mmCIF file of C-alpha atoms in Angstrom:
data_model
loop_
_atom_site.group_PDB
_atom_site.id
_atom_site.type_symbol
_atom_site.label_atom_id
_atom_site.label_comp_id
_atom_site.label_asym_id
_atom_site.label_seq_id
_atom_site.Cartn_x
_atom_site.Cartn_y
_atom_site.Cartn_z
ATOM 1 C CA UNK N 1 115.837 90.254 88.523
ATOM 2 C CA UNK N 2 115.780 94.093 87.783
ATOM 3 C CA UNK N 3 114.935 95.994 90.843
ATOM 4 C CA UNK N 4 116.394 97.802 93.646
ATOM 5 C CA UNK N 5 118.292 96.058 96.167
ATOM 6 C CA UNK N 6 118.603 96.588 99.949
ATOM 7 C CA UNK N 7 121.053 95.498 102.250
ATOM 8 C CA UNK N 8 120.847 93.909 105.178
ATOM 9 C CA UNK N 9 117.063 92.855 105.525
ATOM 10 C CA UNK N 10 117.253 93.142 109.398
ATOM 11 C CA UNK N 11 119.549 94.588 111.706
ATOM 12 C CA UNK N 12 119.654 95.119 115.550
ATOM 13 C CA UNK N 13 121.911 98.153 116.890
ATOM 14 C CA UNK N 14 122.246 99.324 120.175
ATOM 15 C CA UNK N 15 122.039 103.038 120.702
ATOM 16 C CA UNK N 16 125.452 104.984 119.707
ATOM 17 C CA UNK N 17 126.515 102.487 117.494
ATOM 18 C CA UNK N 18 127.114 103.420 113.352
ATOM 19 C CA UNK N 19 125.877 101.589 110.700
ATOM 20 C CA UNK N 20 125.260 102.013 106.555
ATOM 21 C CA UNK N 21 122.260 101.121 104.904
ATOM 22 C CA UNK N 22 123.265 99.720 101.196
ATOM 23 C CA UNK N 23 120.884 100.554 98.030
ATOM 24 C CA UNK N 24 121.657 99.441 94.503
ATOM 25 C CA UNK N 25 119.560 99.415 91.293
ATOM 26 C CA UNK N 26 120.275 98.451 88.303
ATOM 27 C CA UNK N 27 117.290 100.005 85.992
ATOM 28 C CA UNK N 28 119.809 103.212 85.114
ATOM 29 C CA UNK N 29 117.378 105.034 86.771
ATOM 30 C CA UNK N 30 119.111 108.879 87.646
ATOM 31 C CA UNK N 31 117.118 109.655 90.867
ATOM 32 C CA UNK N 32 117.273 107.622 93.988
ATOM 33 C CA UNK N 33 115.674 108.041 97.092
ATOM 34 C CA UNK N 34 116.004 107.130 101.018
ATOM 35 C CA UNK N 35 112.495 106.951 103.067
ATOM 36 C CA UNK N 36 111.880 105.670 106.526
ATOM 37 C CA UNK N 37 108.207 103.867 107.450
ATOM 38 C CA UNK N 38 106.419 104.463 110.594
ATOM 39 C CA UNK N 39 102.782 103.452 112.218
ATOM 40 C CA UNK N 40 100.306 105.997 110.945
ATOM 41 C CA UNK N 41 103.479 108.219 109.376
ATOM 42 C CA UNK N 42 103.597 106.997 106.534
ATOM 43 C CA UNK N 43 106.326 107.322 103.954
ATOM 44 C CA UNK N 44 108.567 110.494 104.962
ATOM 45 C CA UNK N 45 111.727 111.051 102.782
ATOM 46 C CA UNK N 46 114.828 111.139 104.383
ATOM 47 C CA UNK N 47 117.356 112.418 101.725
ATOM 48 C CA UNK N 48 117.215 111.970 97.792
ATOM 49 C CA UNK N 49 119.517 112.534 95.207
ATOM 50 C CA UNK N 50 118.033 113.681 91.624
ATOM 51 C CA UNK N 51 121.256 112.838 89.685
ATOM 52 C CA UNK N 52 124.677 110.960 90.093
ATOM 53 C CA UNK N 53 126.684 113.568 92.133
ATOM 54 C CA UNK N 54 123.896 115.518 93.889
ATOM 55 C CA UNK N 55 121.747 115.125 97.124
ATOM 56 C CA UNK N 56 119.240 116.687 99.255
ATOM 57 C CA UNK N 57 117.113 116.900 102.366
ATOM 58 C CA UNK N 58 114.205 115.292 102.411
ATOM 59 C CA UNK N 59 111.927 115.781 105.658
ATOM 60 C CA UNK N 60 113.215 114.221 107.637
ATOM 61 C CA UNK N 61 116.891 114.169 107.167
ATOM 62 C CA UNK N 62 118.262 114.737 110.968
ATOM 63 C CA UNK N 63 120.661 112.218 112.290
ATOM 64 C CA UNK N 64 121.507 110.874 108.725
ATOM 65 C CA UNK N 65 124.175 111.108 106.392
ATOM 66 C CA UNK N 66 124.009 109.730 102.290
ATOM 67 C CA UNK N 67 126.777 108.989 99.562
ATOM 68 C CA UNK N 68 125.410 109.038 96.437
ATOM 69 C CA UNK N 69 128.481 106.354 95.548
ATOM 70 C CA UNK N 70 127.502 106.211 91.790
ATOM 71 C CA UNK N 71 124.822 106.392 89.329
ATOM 72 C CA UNK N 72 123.579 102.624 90.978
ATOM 73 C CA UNK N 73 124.430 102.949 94.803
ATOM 74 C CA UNK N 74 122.968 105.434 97.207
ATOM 75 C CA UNK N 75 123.638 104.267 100.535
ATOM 76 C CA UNK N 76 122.426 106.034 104.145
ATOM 77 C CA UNK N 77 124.139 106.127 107.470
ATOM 78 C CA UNK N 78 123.847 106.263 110.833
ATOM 79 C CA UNK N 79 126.317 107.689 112.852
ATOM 80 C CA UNK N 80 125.303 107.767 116.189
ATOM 81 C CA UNK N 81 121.694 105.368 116.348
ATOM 82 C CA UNK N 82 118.949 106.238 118.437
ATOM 83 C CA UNK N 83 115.486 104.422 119.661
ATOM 84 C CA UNK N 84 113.598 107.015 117.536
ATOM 85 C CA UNK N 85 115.693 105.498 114.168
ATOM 86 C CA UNK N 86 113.493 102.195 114.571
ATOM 87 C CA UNK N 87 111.906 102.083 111.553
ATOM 88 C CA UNK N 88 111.416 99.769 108.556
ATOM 89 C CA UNK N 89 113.656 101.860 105.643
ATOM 90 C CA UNK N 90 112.784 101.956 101.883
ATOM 91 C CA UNK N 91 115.450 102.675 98.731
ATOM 92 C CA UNK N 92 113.780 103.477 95.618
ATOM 93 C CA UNK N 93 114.179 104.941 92.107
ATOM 94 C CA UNK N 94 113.119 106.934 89.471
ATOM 95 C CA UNK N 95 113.534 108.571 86.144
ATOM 96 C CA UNK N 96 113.598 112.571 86.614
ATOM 97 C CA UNK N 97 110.854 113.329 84.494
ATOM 98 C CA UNK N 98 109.162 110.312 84.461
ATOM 99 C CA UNK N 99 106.251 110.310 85.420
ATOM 100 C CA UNK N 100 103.769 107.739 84.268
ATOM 101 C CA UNK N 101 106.548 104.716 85.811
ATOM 102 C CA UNK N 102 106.684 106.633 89.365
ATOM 103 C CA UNK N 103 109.371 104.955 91.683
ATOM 104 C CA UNK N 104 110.537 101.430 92.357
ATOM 105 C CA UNK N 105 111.080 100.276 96.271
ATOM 106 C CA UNK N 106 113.215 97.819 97.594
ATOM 107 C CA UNK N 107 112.123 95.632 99.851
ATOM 108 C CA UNK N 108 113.197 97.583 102.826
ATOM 109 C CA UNK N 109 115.721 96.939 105.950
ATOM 110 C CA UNK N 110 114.217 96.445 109.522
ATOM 111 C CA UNK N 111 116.077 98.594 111.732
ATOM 112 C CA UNK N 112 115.486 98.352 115.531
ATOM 113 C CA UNK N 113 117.716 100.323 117.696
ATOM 114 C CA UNK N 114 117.451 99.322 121.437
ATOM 115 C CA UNK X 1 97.778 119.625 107.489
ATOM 116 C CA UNK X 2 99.212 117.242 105.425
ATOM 117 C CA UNK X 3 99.467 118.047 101.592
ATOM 118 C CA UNK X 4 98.078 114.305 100.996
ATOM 119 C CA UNK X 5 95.276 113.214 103.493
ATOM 120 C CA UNK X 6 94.601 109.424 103.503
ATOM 121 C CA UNK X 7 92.069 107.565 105.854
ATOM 122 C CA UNK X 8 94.605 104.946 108.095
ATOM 123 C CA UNK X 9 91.500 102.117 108.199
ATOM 124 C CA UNK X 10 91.722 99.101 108.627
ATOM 125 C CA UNK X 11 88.877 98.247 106.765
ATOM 126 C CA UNK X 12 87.415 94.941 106.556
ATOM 127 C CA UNK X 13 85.194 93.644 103.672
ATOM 128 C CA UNK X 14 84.075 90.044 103.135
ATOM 129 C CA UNK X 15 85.217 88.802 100.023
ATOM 130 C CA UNK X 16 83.482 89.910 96.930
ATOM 131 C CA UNK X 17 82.776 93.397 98.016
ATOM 132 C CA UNK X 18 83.150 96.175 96.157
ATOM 133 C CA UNK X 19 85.889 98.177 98.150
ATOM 134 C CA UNK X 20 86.228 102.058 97.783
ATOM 135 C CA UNK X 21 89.748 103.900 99.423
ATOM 136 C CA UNK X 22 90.104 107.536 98.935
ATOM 137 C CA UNK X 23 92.352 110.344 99.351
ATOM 138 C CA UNK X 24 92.187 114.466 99.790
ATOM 139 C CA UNK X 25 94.871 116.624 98.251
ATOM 140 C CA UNK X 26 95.794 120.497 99.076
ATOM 141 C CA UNK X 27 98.259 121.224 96.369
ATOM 142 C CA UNK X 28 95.878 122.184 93.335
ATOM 143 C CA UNK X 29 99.410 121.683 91.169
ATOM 144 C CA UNK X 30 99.286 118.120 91.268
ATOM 145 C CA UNK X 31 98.641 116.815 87.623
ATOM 146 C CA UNK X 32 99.575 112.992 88.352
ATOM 147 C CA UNK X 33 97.984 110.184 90.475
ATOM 148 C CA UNK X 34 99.180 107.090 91.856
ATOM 149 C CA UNK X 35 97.921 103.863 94.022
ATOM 150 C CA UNK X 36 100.920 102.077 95.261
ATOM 151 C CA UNK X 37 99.902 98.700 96.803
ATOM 152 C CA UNK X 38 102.268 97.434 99.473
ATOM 153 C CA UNK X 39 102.103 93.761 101.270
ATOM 154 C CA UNK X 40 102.945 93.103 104.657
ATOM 155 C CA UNK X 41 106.553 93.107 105.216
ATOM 156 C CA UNK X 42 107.568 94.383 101.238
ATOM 157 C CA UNK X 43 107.777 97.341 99.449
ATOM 158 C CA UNK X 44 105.158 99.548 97.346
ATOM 159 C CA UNK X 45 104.487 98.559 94.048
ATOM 160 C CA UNK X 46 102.662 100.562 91.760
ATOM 161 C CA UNK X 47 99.383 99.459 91.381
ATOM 162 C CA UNK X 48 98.236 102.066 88.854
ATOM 163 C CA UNK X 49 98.740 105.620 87.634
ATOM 164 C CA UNK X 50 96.557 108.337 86.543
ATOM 165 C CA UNK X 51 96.969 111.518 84.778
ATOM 166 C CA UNK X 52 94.946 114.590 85.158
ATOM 167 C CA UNK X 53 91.082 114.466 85.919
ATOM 168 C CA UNK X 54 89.137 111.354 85.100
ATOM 169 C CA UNK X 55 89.148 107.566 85.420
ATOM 170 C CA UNK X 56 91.121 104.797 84.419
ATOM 171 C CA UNK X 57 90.364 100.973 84.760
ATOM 172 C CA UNK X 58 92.651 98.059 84.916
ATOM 173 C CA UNK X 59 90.612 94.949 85.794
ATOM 174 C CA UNK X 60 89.196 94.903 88.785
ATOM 175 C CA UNK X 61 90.599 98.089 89.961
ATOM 176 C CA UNK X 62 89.108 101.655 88.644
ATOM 177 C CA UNK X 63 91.190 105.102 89.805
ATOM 178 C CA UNK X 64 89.169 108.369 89.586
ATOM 179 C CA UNK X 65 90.539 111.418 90.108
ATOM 180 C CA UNK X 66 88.049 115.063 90.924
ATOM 181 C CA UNK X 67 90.358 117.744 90.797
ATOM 182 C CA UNK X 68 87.713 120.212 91.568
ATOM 183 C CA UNK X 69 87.712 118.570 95.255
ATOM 184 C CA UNK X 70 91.215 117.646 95.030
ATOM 185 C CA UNK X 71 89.800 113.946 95.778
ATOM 186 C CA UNK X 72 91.046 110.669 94.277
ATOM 187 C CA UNK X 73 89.830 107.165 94.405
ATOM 188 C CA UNK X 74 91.100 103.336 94.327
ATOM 189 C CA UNK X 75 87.694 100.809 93.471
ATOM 190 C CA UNK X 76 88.228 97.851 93.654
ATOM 191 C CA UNK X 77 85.554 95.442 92.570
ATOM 192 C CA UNK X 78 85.262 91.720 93.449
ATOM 193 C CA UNK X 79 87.735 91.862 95.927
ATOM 194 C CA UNK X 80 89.440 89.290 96.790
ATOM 195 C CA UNK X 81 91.527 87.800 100.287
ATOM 196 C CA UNK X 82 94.859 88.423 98.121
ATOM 197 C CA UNK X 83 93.836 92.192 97.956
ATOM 198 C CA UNK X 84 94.950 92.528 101.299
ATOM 199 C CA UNK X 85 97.550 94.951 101.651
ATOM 200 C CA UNK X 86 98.360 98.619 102.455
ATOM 201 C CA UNK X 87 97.410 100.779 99.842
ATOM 202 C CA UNK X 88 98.804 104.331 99.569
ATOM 203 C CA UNK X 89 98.262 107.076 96.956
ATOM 204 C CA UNK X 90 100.643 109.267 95.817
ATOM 205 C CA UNK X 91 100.439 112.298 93.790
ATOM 206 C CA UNK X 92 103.446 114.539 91.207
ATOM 207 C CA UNK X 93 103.396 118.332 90.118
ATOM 208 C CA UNK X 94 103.631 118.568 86.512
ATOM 209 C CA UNK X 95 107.113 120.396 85.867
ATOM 210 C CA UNK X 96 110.466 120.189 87.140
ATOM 211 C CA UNK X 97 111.790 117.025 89.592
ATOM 212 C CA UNK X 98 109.580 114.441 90.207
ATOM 213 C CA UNK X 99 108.953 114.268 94.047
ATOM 214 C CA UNK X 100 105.819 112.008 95.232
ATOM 215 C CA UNK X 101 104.250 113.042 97.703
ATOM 216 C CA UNK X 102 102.541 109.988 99.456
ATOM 217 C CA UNK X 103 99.400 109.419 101.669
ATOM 218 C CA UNK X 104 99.938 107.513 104.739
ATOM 219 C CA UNK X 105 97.867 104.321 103.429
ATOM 220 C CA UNK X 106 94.970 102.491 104.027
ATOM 221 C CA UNK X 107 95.086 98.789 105.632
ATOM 222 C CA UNK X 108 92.982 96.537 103.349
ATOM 223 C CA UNK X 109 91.622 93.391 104.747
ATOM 224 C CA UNK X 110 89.736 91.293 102.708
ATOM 225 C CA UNK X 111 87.886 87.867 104.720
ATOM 226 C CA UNK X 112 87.094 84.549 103.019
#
Protein backbone atom coordinates (compact mmCIF):
# COMPACT_ATOMS: atom_id res chain seq x y z
CA UNK A 1 0.00 0.00 0.00
CA UNK A 2 1.20 3.65 -0.73
CA UNK A 3 2.01 5.41 2.43
CA UNK A 4 4.75 6.26 4.66
CA UNK A 5 6.46 3.70 6.53
CA UNK A 6 7.98 3.69 10.05
CA UNK A 7 10.36 1.55 11.55
CA UNK A 8 10.39 -0.14 14.42
CA UNK A 9 6.74 0.22 15.87
CA UNK A 10 8.08 0.02 19.52
CA UNK A 11 11.29 0.29 21.04
CA UNK A 12 12.64 0.35 24.67
CA UNK A 13 16.15 2.20 25.27
CA UNK A 14 17.79 2.82 28.30
CA UNK A 15 19.15 6.29 28.83
CA UNK A 16 22.63 6.95 26.86
CA UNK A 17 22.02 4.48 24.45
CA UNK A 18 21.76 5.55 20.31
CA UNK A 19 19.25 4.57 18.15
CA UNK A 20 17.73 5.61 14.37
CA UNK A 21 14.28 6.05 13.68
CA UNK A 22 13.62 4.77 9.85
CA UNK A 23 10.96 6.73 7.51
CA UNK A 24 10.26 5.78 3.93
CA UNK A 25 7.51 6.85 1.47
CA UNK A 26 6.96 6.00 -1.59
CA UNK A 27 4.27 8.76 -2.94
CA UNK A 28 7.47 10.90 -4.54
CA UNK A 29 6.46 13.30 -2.26
CA UNK A 30 9.69 16.15 -1.97
CA UNK A 31 9.10 17.26 1.69
CA UNK A 32 9.33 15.00 4.64
CA UNK A 33 8.93 15.65 8.08
CA UNK A 34 9.95 14.28 11.74
CA UNK A 35 7.34 15.18 14.73
CA UNK A 36 7.27 13.87 18.23
CA UNK A 37 3.59 13.44 20.20
CA UNK A 38 3.10 14.32 23.73
CA UNK A 39 -0.05 14.54 26.36
CA UNK A 40 -1.63 17.92 25.84
CA UNK A 41 1.58 18.99 23.39
CA UNK A 42 0.45 18.11 20.65
CA UNK A 43 2.27 17.68 17.38
CA UNK A 44 5.73 19.70 17.66
CA UNK A 45 8.14 19.29 14.64
CA UNK A 46 11.35 18.08 15.26
CA UNK A 47 13.34 18.62 11.97
CA UNK A 48 11.96 18.66 8.26
CA UNK A 49 13.50 18.61 5.10
CA UNK A 50 11.64 20.58 2.10
CA UNK A 51 13.64 18.82 -0.69
CA UNK A 52 16.07 15.80 -1.28
CA UNK A 53 19.39 17.27 0.06
CA UNK A 54 18.14 19.91 2.53
CA UNK A 55 16.98 20.00 6.26
CA UNK A 56 15.94 22.14 9.02
CA UNK A 57 14.99 22.79 12.61
CA UNK A 58 11.83 22.35 13.52
CA UNK A 59 10.89 23.30 17.29
CA UNK A 60 11.98 21.19 18.82
CA UNK A 61 15.08 19.85 17.29
CA UNK A 62 17.55 19.49 20.52
CA UNK A 63 19.09 16.15 21.10
CA UNK A 64 18.35 14.96 17.46
CA UNK A 65 20.16 14.45 14.45
CA UNK A 66 18.36 13.65 10.59
CA UNK A 67 19.78 12.24 7.17
CA UNK A 68 17.73 13.10 4.59
CA UNK A 69 19.19 9.59 2.86
CA UNK A 70 17.24 10.20 -0.44
CA UNK A 71 14.26 11.59 -2.01
CA UNK A 72 12.19 8.39 -0.04
CA UNK A 73 14.12 7.99 3.37
CA UNK A 74 14.42 10.57 6.07
CA UNK A 75 15.49 8.91 9.07
CA UNK A 76 16.08 10.61 12.86
CA UNK A 77 18.54 9.74 15.53
CA UNK A 78 19.26 9.63 18.83
CA UNK A 79 22.53 9.84 20.03
CA UNK A 80 22.58 9.94 23.51
CA UNK A 81 18.53 9.01 24.75
CA UNK A 82 17.01 10.60 27.54
CA UNK A 83 13.59 10.06 29.74
CA UNK A 84 12.32 13.36 28.24
CA UNK A 85 12.67 11.54 24.42
CA UNK A 86 9.59 9.24 25.48
CA UNK A 87 7.32 10.02 23.06
CA UNK A 88 5.19 8.36 20.36
CA UNK A 89 7.16 9.78 16.90
CA UNK A 90 5.39 10.58 13.56
CA UNK A 91 7.15 10.60 9.76
CA UNK A 92 5.12 12.26 7.26
CA UNK A 93 5.06 13.83 3.78
CA UNK A 94 4.15 16.34 1.55
CA UNK A 95 4.23 18.04 -1.77
CA UNK A 96 5.92 21.67 -1.38
CA UNK A 97 3.20 23.59 -2.61
CA UNK A 98 0.55 21.42 -2.11
CA UNK A 99 -1.76 22.37 -0.34
CA UNK A 100 -5.24 21.01 -0.69
CA UNK A 101 -3.50 17.04 0.00
CA UNK A 102 -1.68 18.41 3.34
CA UNK A 103 0.70 15.64 4.78
CA UNK A 104 0.59 11.88 5.11
CA UNK A 105 1.71 10.21 8.71
CA UNK A 106 3.03 7.03 9.37
CA UNK A 107 1.86 5.17 11.87
CA UNK A 108 4.36 6.28 14.38
CA UNK A 109 7.21 4.45 16.63
CA UNK A 110 6.67 4.17 20.49
CA UNK A 111 9.74 5.26 22.04
CA UNK A 112 10.17 4.86 25.85
CA UNK A 113 13.48 5.65 27.25
CA UNK A 114 13.89 4.44 30.91
CA UNK B 1 0.33 31.82 23.15
CA UNK B 2 0.13 29.30 20.78
CA UNK B 3 -0.39 30.35 17.03
CA UNK B 4 -3.20 27.45 16.91
CA UNK B 5 -5.40 27.20 20.13
CA UNK B 6 -7.43 23.93 20.37
CA UNK B 7 -9.72 22.89 23.37
CA UNK B 8 -7.85 19.32 24.80
CA UNK B 9 -11.64 17.81 25.83
CA UNK B 10 -12.46 14.90 26.21
CA UNK B 11 -15.81 15.33 25.27
CA UNK B 12 -18.41 12.82 25.53
CA UNK B 13 -21.66 12.72 23.43
CA UNK B 14 -24.15 9.85 23.28
CA UNK B 15 -24.47 8.61 19.98
CA UNK B 16 -26.43 10.58 17.52
CA UNK B 17 -25.44 13.95 18.74
CA UNK B 18 -24.57 16.58 16.82
CA UNK B 19 -20.85 17.24 17.91
CA UNK B 20 -19.18 20.74 17.42
CA UNK B 21 -14.92 21.00 17.94
CA UNK B 22 -13.37 24.29 17.34
CA UNK B 23 -10.21 26.03 17.05
CA UNK B 24 -8.68 29.86 17.48
CA UNK B 25 -5.91 31.04 15.20
CA UNK B 26 -3.41 34.21 15.68
CA UNK B 27 -1.70 34.26 12.37
CA UNK B 28 -4.27 36.33 10.15
CA UNK B 29 -1.93 34.80 7.05
CA UNK B 30 -3.36 31.54 7.22
CA UNK B 31 -5.43 30.94 3.93
CA UNK B 32 -5.84 26.98 4.39
CA UNK B 33 -7.73 24.74 6.91
CA UNK B 34 -7.46 21.30 7.91
CA UNK B 35 -9.19 18.55 10.38
CA UNK B 36 -6.88 15.68 10.70
CA UNK B 37 -8.63 12.76 12.51
CA UNK B 38 -6.28 10.46 14.38
CA UNK B 39 -7.32 6.93 16.18
CA UNK B 40 -5.89 5.67 19.18
CA UNK B 41 -2.55 4.31 18.65
CA UNK B 42 -2.26 5.53 14.54
CA UNK B 43 -1.45 8.37 12.74
CA UNK B 44 -3.51 11.58 11.48
CA UNK B 45 -5.38 11.25 8.53
CA UNK B 46 -6.87 14.00 6.86
CA UNK B 47 -10.29 14.21 7.47
CA UNK B 48 -11.01 17.30 5.36
CA UNK B 49 -9.56 20.53 4.02
CA UNK B 50 -10.77 23.95 3.59
CA UNK B 51 -9.69 26.93 1.75
CA UNK B 52 -10.21 30.47 2.68
CA UNK B 53 -13.47 31.68 4.54
CA UNK B 54 -16.58 29.59 4.36
CA UNK B 55 -17.92 26.05 4.70
CA UNK B 56 -17.49 22.87 3.19
CA UNK B 57 -19.51 19.57 3.77
CA UNK B 58 -18.55 16.02 3.28
CA UNK B 59 -21.28 13.80 4.74
CA UNK B 60 -21.73 13.96 8.02
CA UNK B 61 -18.96 16.28 8.70
CA UNK B 62 -19.30 20.26 7.84
CA UNK B 63 -15.84 22.58 8.31
CA UNK B 64 -16.45 26.36 8.66
CA UNK B 65 -13.94 28.63 8.73
CA UNK B 66 -14.55 32.83 10.21
CA UNK B 67 -11.53 34.48 9.39
CA UNK B 68 -12.72 37.65 10.88
CA UNK B 69 -12.33 35.75 14.42
CA UNK B 70 -9.64 33.65 13.18
CA UNK B 71 -12.09 30.66 14.35
CA UNK B 72 -12.63 27.32 12.58
CA UNK B 73 -15.00 24.51 13.09
CA UNK B 74 -15.34 20.51 12.68
CA UNK B 75 -19.54 19.50 12.88
CA UNK B 76 -20.14 16.54 12.93
CA UNK B 77 -23.71 15.40 12.70
CA UNK B 78 -25.13 11.97 13.66
CA UNK B 79 -22.21 10.94 15.30
CA UNK B 80 -21.44 7.86 15.65
CA UNK B 81 -19.19 5.36 18.39
CA UNK B 82 -16.61 4.95 15.34
CA UNK B 83 -16.13 8.82 15.45
CA UNK B 84 -14.10 8.39 18.32
CA UNK B 85 -10.79 9.65 17.87
CA UNK B 86 -8.47 12.67 18.36
CA UNK B 87 -9.21 15.28 16.12
CA UNK B 88 -6.71 18.09 15.42
CA UNK B 89 -6.87 21.10 13.06
CA UNK B 90 -4.25 22.38 11.25
CA UNK B 91 -3.85 25.47 9.34
CA UNK B 92 -1.05 26.72 5.97
CA UNK B 93 0.04 30.36 4.91
CA UNK B 94 -0.66 30.86 1.39
CA UNK B 95 2.94 31.35 -0.26
CA UNK B 96 6.17 29.81 -0.03
CA UNK B 97 6.82 26.15 1.96
CA UNK B 98 4.06 24.50 3.22
CA UNK B 99 4.50 24.17 7.08
CA UNK B 100 1.20 23.10 9.15
CA UNK B 101 0.88 24.37 11.96
CA UNK B 102 -1.30 21.99 14.17
CA UNK B 103 -3.69 22.37 17.21
CA UNK B 104 -3.09 20.10 20.00
CA UNK B 105 -6.48 18.03 19.39
CA UNK B 106 -9.57 17.33 20.82
CA UNK B 107 -10.43 13.69 22.36
CA UNK B 108 -13.76 12.61 20.81
CA UNK B 109 -15.77 10.04 22.58
CA UNK B 110 -18.79 9.00 21.20
CA UNK B 111 -21.17 6.29 23.70
CA UNK B 112 -23.59 3.68 22.34
Amino acid sequence: NAGVTQTPKFQVLKTGQSMTLQCAQDMNHNSMYWYRQDPGMGLRLIYYSASEGTTDKGEVPNGYNVSRLNKREFSLRLESAAPSQTSVYFCASSEVYDRISGYTFGSGTRLTVV
Amino acid sequence: QKEVEQDPGPLSVPEGAIVSLNCTYSNSAFQYFMWYRQYSRKGPELLMYTYSSGNKEDGRFTAQVDKSSKYISLFIRDSQPSDSATYLCAMSENTGFQKLVFGTGTRLLVSP
